[in-house]
mmCIF file of C-alpha atoms in Angstrom:
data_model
loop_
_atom_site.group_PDB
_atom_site.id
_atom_site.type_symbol
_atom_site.label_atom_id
_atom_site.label_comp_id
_atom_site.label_asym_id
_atom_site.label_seq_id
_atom_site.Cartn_x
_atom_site.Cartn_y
_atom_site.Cartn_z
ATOM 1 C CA UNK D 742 78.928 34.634 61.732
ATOM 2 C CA UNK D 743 77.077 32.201 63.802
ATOM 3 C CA UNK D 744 79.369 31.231 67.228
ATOM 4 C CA UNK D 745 77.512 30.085 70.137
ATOM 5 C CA UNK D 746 79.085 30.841 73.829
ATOM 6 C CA UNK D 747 78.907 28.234 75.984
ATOM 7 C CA UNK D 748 79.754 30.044 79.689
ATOM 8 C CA UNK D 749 79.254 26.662 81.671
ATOM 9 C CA UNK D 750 81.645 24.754 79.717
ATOM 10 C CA UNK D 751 84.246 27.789 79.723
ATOM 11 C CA UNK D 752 83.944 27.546 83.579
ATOM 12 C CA UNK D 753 84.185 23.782 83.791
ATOM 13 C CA UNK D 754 87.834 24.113 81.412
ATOM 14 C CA UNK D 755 88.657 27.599 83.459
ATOM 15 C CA UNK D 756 88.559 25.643 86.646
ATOM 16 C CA UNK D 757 90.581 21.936 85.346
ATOM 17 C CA UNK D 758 92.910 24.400 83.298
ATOM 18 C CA UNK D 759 94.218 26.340 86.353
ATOM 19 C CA UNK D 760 94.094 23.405 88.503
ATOM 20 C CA UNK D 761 96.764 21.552 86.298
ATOM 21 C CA UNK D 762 98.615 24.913 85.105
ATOM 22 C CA UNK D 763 99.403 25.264 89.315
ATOM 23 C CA UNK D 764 100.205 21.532 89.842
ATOM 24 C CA UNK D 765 101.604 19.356 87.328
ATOM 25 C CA UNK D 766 100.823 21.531 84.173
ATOM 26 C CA UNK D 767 99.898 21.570 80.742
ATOM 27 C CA UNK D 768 101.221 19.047 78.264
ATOM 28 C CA UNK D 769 103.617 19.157 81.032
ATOM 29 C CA UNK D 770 104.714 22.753 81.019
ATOM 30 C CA UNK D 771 103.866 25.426 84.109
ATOM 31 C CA UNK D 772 106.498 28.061 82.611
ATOM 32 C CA UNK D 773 106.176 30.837 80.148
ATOM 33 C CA UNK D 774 108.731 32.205 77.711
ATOM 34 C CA UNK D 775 108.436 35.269 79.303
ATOM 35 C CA UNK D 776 109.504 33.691 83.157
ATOM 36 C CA UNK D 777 113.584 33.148 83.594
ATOM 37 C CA UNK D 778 114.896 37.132 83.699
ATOM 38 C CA UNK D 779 118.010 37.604 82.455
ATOM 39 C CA UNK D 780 121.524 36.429 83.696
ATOM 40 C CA UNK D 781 122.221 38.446 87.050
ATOM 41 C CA UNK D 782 118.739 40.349 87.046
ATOM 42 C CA UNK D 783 116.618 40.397 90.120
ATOM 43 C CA UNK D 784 112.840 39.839 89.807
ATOM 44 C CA UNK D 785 111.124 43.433 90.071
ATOM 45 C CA UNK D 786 114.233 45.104 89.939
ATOM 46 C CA UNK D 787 114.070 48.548 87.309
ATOM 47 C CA UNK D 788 116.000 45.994 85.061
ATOM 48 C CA UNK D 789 113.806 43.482 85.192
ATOM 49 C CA UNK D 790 110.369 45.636 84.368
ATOM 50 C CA UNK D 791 112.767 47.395 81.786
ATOM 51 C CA UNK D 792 113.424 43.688 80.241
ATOM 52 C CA UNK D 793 109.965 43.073 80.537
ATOM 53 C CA UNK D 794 108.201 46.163 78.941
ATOM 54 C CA UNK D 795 110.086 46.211 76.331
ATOM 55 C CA UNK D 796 110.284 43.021 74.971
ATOM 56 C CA UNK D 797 106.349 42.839 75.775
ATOM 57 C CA UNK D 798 106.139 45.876 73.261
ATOM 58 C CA UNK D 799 107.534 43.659 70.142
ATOM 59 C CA UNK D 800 105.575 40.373 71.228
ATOM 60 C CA UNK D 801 103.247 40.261 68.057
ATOM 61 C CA UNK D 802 103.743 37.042 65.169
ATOM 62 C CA UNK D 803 106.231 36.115 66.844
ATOM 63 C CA UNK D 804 107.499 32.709 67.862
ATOM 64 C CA UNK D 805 107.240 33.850 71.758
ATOM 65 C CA UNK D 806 110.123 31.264 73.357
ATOM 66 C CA UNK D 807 111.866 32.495 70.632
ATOM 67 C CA UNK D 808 112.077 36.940 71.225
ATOM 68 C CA UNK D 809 112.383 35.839 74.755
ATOM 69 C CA UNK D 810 115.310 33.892 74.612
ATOM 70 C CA UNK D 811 117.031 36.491 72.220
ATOM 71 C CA UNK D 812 116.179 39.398 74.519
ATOM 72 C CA UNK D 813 117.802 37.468 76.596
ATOM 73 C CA UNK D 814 120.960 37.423 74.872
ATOM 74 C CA UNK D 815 120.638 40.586 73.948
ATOM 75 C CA UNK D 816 120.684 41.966 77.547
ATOM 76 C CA UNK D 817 123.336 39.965 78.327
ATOM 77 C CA UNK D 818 125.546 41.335 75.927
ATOM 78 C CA UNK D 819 127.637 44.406 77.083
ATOM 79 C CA UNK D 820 127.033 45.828 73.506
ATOM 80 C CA UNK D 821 123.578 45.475 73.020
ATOM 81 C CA UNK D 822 122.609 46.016 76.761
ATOM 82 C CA UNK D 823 121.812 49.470 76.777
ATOM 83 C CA UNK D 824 118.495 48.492 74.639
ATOM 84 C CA UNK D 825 117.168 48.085 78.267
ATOM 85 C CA UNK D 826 118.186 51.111 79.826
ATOM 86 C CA UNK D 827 115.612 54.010 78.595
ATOM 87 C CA UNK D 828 118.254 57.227 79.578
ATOM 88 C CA UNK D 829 120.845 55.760 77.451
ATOM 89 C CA UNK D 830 118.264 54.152 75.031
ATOM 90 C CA UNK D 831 117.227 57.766 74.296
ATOM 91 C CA UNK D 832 120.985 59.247 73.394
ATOM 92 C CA UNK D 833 121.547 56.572 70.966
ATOM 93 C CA UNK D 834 120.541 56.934 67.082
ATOM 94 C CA UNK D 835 117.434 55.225 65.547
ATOM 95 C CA UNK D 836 120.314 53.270 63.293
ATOM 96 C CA UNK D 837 122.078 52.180 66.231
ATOM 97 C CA UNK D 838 118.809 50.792 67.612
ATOM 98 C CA UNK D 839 117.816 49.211 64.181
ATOM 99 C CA UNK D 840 121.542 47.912 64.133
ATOM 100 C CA UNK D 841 121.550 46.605 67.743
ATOM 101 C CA UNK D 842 118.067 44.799 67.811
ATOM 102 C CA UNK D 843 119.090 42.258 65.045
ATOM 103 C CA UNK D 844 122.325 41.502 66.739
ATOM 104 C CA UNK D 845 120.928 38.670 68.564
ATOM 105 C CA UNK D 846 117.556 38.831 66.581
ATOM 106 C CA UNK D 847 115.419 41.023 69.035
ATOM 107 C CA UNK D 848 114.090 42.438 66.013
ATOM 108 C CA UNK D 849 112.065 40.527 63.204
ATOM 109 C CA UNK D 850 110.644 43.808 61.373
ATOM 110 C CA UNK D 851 113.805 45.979 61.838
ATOM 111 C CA UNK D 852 112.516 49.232 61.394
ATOM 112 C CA UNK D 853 109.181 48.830 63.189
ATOM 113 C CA UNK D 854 110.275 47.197 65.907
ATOM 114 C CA UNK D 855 113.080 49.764 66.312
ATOM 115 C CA UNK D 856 110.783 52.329 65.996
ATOM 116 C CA UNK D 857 108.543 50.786 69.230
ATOM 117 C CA UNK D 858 111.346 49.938 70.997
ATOM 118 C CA UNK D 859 113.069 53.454 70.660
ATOM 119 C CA UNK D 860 109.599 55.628 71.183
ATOM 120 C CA UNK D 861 109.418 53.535 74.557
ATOM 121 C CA UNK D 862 112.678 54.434 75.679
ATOM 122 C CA UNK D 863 112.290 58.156 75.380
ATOM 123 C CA UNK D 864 109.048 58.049 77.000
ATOM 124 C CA UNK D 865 110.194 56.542 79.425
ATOM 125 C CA UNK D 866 113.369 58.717 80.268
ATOM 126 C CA UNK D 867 111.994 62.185 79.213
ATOM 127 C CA UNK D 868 108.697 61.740 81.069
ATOM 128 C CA UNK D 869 109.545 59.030 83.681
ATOM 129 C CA UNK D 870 112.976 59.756 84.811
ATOM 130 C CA UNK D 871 113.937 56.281 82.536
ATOM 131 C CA UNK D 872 111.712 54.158 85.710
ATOM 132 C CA UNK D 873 108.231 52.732 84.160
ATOM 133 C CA UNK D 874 107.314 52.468 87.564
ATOM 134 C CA UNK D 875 106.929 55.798 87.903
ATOM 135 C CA UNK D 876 104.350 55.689 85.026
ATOM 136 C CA UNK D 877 102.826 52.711 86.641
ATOM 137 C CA UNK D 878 102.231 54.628 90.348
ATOM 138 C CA UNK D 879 101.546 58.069 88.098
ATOM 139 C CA UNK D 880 98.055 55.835 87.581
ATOM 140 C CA UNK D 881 97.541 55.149 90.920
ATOM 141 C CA UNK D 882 98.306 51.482 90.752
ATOM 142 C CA UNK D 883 94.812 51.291 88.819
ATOM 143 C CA UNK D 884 95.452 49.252 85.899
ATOM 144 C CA UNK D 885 92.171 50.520 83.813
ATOM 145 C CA UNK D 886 93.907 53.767 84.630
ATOM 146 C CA UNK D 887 97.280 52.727 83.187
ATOM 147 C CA UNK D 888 95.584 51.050 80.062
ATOM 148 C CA UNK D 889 93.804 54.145 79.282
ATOM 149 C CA UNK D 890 96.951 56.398 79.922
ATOM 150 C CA UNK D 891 98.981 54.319 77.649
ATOM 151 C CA UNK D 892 96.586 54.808 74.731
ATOM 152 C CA UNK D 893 96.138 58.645 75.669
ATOM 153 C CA UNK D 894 99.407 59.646 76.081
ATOM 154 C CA UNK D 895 101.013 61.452 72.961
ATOM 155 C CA UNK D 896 104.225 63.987 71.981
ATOM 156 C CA UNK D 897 104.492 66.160 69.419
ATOM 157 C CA UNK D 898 106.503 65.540 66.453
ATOM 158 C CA UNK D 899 106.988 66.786 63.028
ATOM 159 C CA UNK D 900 103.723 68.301 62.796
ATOM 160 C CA UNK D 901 101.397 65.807 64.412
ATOM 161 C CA UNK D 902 100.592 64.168 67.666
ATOM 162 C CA UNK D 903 101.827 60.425 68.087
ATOM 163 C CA UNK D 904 101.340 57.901 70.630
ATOM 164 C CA UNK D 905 104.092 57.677 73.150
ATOM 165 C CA UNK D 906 103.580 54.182 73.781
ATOM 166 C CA UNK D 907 103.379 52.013 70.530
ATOM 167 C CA UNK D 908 101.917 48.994 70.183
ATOM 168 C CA UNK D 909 102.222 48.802 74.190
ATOM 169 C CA UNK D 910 99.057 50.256 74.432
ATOM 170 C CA UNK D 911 97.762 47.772 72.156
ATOM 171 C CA UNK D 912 94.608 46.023 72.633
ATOM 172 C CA UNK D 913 96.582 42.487 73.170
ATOM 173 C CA UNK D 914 99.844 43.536 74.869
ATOM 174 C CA UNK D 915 97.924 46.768 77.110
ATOM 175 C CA UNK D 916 96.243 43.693 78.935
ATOM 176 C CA UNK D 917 99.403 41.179 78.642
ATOM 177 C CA UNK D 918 102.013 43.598 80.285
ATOM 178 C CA UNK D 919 99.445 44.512 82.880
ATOM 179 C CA UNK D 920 99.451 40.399 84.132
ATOM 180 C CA UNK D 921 103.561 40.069 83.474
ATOM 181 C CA UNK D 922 103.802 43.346 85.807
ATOM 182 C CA UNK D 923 101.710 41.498 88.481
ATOM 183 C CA UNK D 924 102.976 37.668 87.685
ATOM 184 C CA UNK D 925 106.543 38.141 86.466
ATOM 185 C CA UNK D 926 107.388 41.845 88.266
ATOM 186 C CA UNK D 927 105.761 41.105 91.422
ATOM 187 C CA UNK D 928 103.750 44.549 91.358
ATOM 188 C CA UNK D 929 101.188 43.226 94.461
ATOM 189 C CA UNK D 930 99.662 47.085 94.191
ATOM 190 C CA UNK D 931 97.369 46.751 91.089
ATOM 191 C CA UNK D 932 93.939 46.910 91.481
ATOM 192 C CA UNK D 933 90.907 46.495 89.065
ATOM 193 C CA UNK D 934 92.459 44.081 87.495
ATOM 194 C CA UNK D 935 89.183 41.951 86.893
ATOM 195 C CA UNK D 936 88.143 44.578 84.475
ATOM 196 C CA UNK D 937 91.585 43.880 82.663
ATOM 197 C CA UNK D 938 90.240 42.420 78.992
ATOM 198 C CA UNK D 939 91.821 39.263 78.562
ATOM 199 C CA UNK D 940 94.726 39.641 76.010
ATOM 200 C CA UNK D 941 93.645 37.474 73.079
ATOM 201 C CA UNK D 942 95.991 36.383 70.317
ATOM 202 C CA UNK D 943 96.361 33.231 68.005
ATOM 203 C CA UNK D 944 96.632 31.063 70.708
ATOM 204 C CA UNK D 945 94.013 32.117 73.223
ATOM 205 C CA UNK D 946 91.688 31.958 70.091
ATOM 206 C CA UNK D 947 92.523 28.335 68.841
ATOM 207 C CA UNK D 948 92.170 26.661 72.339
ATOM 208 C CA UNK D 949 89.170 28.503 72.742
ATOM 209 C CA UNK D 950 87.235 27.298 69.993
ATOM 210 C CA UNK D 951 88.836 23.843 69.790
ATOM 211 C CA UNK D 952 87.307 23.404 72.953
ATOM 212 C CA UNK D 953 83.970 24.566 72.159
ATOM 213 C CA UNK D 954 83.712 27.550 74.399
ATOM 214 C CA UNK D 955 82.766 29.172 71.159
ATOM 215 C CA UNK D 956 80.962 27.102 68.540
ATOM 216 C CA UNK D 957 79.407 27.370 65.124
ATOM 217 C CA UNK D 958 80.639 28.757 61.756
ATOM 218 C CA UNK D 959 82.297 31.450 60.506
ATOM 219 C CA UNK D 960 84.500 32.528 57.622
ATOM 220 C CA UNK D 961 87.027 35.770 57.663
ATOM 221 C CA UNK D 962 88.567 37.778 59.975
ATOM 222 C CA UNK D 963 90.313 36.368 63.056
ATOM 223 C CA UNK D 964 89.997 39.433 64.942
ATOM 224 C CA UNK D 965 86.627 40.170 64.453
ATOM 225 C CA UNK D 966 86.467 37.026 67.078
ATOM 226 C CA UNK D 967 88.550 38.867 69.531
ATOM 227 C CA UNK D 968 85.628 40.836 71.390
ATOM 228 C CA UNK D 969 83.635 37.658 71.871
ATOM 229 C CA UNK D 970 86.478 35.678 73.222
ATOM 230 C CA UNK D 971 87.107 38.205 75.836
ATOM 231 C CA UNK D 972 83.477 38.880 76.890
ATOM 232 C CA UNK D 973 82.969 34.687 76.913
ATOM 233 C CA UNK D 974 86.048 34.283 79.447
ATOM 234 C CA UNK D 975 85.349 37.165 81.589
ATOM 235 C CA UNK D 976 81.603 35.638 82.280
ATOM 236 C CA UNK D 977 83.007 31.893 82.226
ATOM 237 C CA UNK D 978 85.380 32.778 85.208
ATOM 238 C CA UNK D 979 82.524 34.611 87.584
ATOM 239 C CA UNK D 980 82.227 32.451 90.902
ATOM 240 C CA UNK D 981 85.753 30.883 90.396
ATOM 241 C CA UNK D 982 88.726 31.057 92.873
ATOM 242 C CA UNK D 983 92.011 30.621 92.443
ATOM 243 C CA UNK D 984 94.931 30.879 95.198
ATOM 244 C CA UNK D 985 92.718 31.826 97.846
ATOM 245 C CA UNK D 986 91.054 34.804 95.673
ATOM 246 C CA UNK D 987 88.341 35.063 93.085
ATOM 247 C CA UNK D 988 89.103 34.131 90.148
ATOM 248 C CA UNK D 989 89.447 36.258 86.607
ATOM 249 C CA UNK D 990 90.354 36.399 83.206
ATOM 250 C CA UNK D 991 94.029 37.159 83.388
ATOM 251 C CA UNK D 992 93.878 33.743 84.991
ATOM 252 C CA UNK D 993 92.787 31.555 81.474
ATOM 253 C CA UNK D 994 95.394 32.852 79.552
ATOM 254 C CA UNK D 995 98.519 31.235 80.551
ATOM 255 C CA UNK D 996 97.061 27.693 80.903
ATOM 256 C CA UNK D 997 94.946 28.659 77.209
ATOM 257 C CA UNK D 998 98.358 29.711 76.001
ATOM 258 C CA UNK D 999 99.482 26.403 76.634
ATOM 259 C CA UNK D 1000 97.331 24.219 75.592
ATOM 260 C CA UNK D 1001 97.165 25.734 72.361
ATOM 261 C CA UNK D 1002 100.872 26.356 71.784
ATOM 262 C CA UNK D 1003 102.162 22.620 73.131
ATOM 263 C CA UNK D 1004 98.958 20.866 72.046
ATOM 264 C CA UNK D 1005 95.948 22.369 69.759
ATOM 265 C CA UNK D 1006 98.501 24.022 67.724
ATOM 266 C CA UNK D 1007 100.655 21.151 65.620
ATOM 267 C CA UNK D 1008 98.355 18.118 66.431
ATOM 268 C CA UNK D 1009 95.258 18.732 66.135
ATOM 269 C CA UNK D 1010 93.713 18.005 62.273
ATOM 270 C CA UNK D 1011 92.512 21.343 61.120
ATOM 271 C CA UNK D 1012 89.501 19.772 59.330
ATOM 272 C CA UNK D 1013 88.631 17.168 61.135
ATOM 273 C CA UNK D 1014 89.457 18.196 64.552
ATOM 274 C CA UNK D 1015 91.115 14.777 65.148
ATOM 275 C CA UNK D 1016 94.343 15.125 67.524
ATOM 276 C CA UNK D 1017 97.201 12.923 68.248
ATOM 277 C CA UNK D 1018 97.252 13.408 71.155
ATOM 278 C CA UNK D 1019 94.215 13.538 72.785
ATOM 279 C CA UNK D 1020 94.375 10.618 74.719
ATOM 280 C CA UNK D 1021 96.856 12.225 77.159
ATOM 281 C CA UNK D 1022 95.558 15.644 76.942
ATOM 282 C CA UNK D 1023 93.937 17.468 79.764
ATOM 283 C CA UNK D 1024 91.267 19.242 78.146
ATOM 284 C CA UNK D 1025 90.143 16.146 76.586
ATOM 285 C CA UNK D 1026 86.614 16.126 77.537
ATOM 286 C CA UNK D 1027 86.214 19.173 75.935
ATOM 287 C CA UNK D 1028 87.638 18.789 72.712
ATOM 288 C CA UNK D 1029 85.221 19.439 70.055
ATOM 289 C CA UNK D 1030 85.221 17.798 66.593
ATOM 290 C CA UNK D 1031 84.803 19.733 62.968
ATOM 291 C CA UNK D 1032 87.201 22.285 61.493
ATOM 292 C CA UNK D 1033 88.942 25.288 63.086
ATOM 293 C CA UNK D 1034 91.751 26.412 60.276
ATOM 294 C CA UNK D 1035 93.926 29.252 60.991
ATOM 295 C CA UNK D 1036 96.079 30.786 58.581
ATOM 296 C CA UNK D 1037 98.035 33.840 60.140
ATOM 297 C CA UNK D 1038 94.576 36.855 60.165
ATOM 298 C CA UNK D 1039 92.096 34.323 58.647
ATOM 299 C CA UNK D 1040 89.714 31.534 59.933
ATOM 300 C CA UNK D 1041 87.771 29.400 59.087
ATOM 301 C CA UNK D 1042 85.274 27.409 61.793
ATOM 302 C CA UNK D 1043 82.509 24.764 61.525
ATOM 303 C CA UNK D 1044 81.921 23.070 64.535
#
C-alpha cells in the first residue's frame, strides 16, 4: 500500500464542500435519506430517535434512500408499527420480527437484521425503560462515552456474554448515529464530538480518493483504508468553521456522501477516472485522474 495524504487539499474540498452542502448543494441535493421523519412524527420526539436508532442499526450495503423510505412505511403501518416501540418490540417473537421487517422491506438479510433490530429493542426496554435517551444522558451527554458504552455493554445469554447493542456499536454506524442524534434528533447536549471518528463507508471512501485526498496505489481490502480516511479528515478539517463554530469531521460526511452517491458513484470511469459530468460538478478542481475500482469489500487504486 502506497496512499499519500494530502491535508491541504482535504481542507481546501472540506471548506467548498460545506459551503455548497449549506447553500445550493451538491449535484443539487442538501437532504439525506435519513431527514423527512415519518408521517405525524415530531423531530426529537421518543418516536422519532426510536425511528432513527433503529433503522441506523440495519444501515450497512444497503441502498440508503431506499431502508429509509421503507422504514418509513413500515412505521406508518398500524401492523408493522410496533417495530419502533422497544416495550412492545420486546413481547413480540423473533418470527414476528423476522415476519414484520420484510413487510415493507425493512429487512434485506431477514434473520440478521431481525436479530439487530430485536436485541435493540430489549435493551432498550429492559435497561432503558424503552427511552434511548435515557442511555444517551446515562453517558453524560459525552458521546466518546456513549460510543464506548455501546461496545461495552453486554447480557447474558445461553452461556455467553453478547453485545447488547449490535452492529450499533459498530465502527461506521457508532459514529453515524452519534451525528443523526445531533443533526436529525436535535440532541444540542453532546459534547466531544470532535473526537467522534468520522463514519466511513463506500461512499465516504470513493469521494475521498477520487478527489485525491488520498493518492497512490493499492490493491485489496477496502477497509484496511478506513483508519487512514478518518485520521486524513480529522487533520484536513483543523482551523475550519462552520455555522459560527469550529469545524470537524462529522461535518465532511454528508456533503462526501453526496458527492459520491449523486456524482463519483455512476459517472465517473473506474479506470480512467474520466466523468460525465465533471463540467458541472463542484469538486471539479479536485478531481484526480487514474483508476479507483470498487467492487463491494475490494479496491483497486492507481492514481
Amino acid at each position: 500500500m502506497i496512499l499519500q495524504a494530502n491535508n491541504e487539499r482535504g481542507k481546501k474540498l472540506a471548506e467548498i464542500l460545506n459551503r455548497k452542502f449549506l447553500n445550493e448543494g451538491i449535484h443539487g441535493r442538501t437532504d439525506m435519506p435519513e431527514d423527512e421523519p415519518p408521517v405525524g412524527v415530531e423531530k426529537g420526539s421518543v418516536e422519532h430517535l426510536c425511528f432513527i436508532t433503529f433503522t441506523v442499526a440495519i444501515d450497512y450495503m444497503r441502498d440508503a434512500p431506499t431502508l429509509w423510505n421503507n422504514s418509513r412505511l413500515t412505521f406508518s403501518d398500524p401492523e408493522t408499527k410496533y417495530l419502533f416501540f422497544p416495550k412492545m418490540l420486546e413481547q413480540a417473537s423473533f418470527e414476528k420480527v423476522v415476519n414484520d421487517m420484510q413487510k415493507h422491506g425493512l429487512s434485506k438479510k431477514p434473520e440478521r437484521d431481525a436479530n439487530i433490530w430485536h436485541t435493540l429493542g430489549i435493551t432498550f426496554a429492559r435497561k432503558w425503560g424503552g427511552d434511548p435517551l435515557n442511555f444517551i444522558q446515562s453517558c453524560d451527554w459525552d458521546s466518546m462515552k456513549i460510543l464506548e458504552a455501546l461496545n461495552n455493554s453486554r447480557y447474558y445469554s445461553e452461556g455467553t456474554f453478547k453485545p447488547d447493542f449490535p452492529n450499533l456499536r459498530g465502527p461506521k454506524i457508532g459514529p453515524l448515529w452519534i451525528r443523526m442524534l445531533r443533526d436529525n434528533v436535535g440532541i444540542t447536549q453532546l459534547t466531544h464530538l470532535d473526537k467522534v471518528p468520522l463514519p466511513v463507508d463506500i461512499h465516504i471512501a470513493r469521494a475521498t480518493l477520487t478527489t485525491g485526498v488520498l493518492k497512490g496505489r493499492y490493491i485489496g481490502n477496502l477497509e484496511k483504508l478506513f483508519p487512514e480516511i478518518r485520521v486524513v479528515w480529522s487533520e484536513s478539517v483543523k482551523g475550519l468553521s462552520i455555522k459560527g463554530r469550529p469545524m470537524i469531521a462529522l461535518d465532511i460526511d454528508e456533503p462526501l456522501w453526496h458527492l459520491s452517491k449523486y456524482g463519483c458513484s455512476g459517472n465517473r470511469d473506474k479506470i480512467s477516472g474520466l466523468c460525465s459530468i465533471y463540467d458541472r460538478c463542484e469538486a471539479k478542481e479536485f478531481c484526480t485522474k487514474g483508476e479507483v475500482s470498487i467492487e463491494n469489500t475490494y479496491i483497486e487504486i492507481d492514481t
